[in-house]
Tab-separated table of C-alpha atoms in Angstrom:
chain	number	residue	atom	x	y	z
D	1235	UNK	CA	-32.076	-80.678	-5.669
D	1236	UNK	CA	-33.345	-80.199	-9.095
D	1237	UNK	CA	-35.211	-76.203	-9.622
D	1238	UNK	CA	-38.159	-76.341	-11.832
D	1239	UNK	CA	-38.107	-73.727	-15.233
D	1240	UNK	CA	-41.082	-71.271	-13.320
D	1241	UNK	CA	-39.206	-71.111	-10.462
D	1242	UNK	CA	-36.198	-70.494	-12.116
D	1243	UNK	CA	-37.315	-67.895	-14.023
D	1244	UNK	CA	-38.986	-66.010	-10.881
D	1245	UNK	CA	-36.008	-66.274	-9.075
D	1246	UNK	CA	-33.565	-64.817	-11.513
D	1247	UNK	CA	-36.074	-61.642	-11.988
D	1248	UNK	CA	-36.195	-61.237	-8.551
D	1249	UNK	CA	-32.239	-61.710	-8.366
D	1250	UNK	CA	-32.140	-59.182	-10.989
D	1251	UNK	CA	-34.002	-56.647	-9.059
D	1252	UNK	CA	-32.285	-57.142	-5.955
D	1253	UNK	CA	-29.137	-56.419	-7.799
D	1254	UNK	CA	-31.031	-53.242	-9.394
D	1255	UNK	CA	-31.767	-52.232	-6.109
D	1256	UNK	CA	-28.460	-52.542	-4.571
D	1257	UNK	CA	-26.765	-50.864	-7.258
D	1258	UNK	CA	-29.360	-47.805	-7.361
D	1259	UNK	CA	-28.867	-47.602	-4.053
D	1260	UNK	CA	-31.853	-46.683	-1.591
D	1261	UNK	CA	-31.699	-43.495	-0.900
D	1262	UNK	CA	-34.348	-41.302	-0.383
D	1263	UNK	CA	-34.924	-38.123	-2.494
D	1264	UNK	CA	-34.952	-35.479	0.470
D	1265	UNK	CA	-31.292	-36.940	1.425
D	1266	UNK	CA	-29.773	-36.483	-1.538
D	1267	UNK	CA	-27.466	-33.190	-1.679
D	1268	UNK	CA	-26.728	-32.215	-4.995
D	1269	UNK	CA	-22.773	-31.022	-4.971
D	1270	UNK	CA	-22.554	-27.501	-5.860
D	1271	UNK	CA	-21.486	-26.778	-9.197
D	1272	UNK	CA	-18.213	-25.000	-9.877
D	1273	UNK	CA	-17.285	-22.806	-12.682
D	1274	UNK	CA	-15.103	-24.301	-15.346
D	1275	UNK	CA	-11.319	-22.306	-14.413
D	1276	UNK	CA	-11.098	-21.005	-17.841
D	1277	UNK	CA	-14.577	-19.806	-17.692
D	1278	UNK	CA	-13.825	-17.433	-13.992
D	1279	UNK	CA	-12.989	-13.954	-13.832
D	1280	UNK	CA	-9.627	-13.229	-13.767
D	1281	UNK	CA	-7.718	-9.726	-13.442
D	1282	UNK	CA	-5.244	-9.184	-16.631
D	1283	UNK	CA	-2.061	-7.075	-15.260
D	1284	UNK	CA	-0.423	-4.726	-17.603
D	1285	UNK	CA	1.662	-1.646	-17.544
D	1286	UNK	CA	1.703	1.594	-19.124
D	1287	UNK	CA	3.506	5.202	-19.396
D	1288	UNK	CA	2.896	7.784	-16.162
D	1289	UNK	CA	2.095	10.925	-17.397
D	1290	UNK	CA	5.398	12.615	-16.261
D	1291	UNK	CA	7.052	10.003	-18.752
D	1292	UNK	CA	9.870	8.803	-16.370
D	1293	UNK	CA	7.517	5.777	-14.934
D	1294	UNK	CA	5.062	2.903	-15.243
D	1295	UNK	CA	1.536	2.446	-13.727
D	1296	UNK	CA	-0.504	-0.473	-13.356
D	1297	UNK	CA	-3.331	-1.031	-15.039
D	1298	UNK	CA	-6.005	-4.333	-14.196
D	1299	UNK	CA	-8.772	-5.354	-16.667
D	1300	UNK	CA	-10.910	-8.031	-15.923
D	1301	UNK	CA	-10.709	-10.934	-18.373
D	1302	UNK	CA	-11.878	-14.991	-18.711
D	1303	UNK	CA	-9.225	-16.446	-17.221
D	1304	UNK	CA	-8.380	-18.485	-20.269
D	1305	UNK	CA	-7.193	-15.145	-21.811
D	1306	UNK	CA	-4.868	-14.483	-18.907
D	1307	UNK	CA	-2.088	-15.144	-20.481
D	1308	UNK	CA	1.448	-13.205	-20.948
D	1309	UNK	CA	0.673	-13.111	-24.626
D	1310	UNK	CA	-2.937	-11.633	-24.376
D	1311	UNK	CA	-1.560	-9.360	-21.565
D	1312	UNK	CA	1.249	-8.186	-23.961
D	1313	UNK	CA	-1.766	-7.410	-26.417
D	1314	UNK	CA	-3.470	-5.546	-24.097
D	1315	UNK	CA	-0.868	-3.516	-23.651
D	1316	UNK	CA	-0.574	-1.994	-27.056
D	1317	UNK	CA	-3.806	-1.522	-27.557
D	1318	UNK	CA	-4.301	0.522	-24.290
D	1319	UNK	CA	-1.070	2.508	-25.386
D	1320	UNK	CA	-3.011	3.368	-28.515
D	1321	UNK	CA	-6.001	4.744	-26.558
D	1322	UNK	CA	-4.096	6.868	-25.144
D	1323	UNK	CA	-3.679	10.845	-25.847
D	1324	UNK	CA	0.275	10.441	-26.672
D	1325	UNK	CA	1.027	7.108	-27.257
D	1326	UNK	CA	4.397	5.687	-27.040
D	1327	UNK	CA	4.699	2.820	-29.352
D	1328	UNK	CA	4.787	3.059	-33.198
D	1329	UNK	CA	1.672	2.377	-34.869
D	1330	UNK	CA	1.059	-0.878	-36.515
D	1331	UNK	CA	3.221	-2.802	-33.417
D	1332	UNK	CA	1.751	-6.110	-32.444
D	1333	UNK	CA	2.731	-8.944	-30.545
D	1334	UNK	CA	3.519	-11.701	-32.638
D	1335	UNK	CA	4.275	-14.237	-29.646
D	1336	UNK	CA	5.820	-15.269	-25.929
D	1337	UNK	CA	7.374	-18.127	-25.421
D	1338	UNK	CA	8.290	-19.056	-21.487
D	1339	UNK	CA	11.412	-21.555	-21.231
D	1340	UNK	CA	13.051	-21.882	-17.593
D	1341	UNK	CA	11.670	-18.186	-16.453
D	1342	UNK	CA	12.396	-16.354	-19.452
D	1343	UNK	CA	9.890	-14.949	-21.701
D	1344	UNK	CA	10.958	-14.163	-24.727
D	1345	UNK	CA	8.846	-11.500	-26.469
D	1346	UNK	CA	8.354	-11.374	-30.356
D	1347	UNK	CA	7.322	-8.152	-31.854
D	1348	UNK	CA	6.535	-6.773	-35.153
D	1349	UNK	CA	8.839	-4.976	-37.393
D	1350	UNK	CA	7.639	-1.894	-36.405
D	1351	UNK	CA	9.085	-1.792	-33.114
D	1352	UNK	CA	12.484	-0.933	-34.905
D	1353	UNK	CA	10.670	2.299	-35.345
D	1354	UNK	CA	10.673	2.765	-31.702
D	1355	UNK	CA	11.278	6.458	-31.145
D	1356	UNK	CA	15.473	6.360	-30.804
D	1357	UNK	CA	14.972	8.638	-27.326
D	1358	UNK	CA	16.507	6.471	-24.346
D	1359	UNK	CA	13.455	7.350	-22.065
D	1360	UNK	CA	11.275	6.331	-24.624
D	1361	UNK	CA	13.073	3.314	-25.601
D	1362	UNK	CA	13.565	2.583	-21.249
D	1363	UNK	CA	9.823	3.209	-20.601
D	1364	UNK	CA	8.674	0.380	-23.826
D	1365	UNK	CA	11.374	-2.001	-21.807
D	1366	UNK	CA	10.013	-1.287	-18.143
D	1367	UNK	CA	5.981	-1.512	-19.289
D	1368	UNK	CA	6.654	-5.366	-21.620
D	1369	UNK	CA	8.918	-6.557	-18.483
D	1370	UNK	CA	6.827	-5.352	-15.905
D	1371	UNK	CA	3.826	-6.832	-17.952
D	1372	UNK	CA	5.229	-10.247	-18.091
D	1373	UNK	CA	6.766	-10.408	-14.992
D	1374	UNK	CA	3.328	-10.254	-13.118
D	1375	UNK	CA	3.151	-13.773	-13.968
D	1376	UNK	CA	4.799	-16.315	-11.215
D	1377	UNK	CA	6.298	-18.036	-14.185
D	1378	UNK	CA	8.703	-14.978	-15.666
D	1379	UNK	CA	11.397	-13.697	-13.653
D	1380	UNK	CA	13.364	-12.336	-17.260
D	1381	UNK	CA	12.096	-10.702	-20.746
D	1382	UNK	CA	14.538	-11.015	-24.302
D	1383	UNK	CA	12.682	-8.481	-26.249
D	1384	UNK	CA	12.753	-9.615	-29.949
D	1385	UNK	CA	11.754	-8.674	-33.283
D	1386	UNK	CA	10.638	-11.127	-36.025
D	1387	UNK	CA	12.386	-13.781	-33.914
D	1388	UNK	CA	15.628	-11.824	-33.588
D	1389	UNK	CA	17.778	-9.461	-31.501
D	1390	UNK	CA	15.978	-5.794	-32.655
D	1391	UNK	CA	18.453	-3.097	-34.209
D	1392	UNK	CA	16.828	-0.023	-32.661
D	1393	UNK	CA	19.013	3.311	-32.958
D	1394	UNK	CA	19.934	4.248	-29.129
D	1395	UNK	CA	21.347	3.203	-25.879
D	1396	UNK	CA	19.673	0.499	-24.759
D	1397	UNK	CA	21.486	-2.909	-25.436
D	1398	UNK	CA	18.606	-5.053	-26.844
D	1399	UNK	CA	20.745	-8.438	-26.978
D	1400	UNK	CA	20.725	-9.091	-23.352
D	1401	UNK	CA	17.416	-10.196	-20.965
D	1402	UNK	CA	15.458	-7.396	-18.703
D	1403	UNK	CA	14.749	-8.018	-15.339
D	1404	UNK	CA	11.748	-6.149	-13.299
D	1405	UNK	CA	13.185	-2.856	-11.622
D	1406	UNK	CA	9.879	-1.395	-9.048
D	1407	UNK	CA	11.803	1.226	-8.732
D	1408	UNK	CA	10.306	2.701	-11.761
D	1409	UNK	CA	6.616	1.403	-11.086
D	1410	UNK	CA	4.372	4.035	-9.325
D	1411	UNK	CA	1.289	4.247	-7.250
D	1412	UNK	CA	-0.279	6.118	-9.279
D	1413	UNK	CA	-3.106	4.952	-11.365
């Protein structure tokens, strides 16, 4: 059976609109249900977890800020709080600290701080409250069961009692209700 060139051509454009067709699908506009649209996860609300000195200065309190949760992060958290200890009427940490880094490896955070946490005030309730509101900070994340405090990427040498060479683990015990 031989297919004359007219024909030929009229039957591959309709072909080709079939195929159109079946591909589009045939749907009909009212059916169609657009999916809802989510919110990128690093664009949500999050709430960033920190801790900081009670005023009887024996404890820790919880503090919450909201944040993107792209900046929820033991780092940022860390950041936050030092800056909220410097808002505050007597803060406890030297000024100029910052948080240079944490690094998470098998549960363990390992802190990094500025020089000037070796001017950490030498007092051991001082120097117990700084440990309690960075482990207590970082342990609010699923990830961090232990803190090695550092300085500059090495074991501080802070005048005191506290021995600064071995990990921190949380202790609630010195966490209060108290906002």
């Amino acid at each position: 059976m031989i297919i004359k060139k007219p024909f030929r051509r009229v039957l591959g454009v309709v072909l080709c609109c079939m195929a159109g067709a079946f591909i589009s699908g045939c749907s009909h506009q009212e059916d169609y249900q657009r999916a809802p649209v989510h919110m990128v996860p690093a664009t949500m609300d999050s709430t960033l977890i920190y801790y900081l000195p009670c005023d009887d200065g024996l404890h820790v309190r919880r503090c919450e800020m909201k944040t993107a949760a792209r900046d929820n992060t033991p780092v940022e958290a860390l950041r936050e709080m030092v800056r909220a200890d410097k808002r505050q009427d007597n803060p406890l940490l030297p000024d100029g600290l910052s948080v240079n880094y944490v690094v998470v490896e098998h549960g363990i955070a390992y802190a990094d701080f500025s020089a000037e946490l070796a001017l950490l005030n030498e007092s051991s309730s001082v120097q117990e409250l700084f440990v309690h509101m960075t482990v207590d900070t970082l342990t609010e994340f699923p990830d961090i069961q232990t803190v090695v405090i550092q300085v500059e990427g090495q074991v501080p040498h802070i005048p005191g009692n506290i021995d600064w060479s071995t990990p921190f683990s949380r202790d609630t015990q010195e966490i209060t209700a108290a906002n």
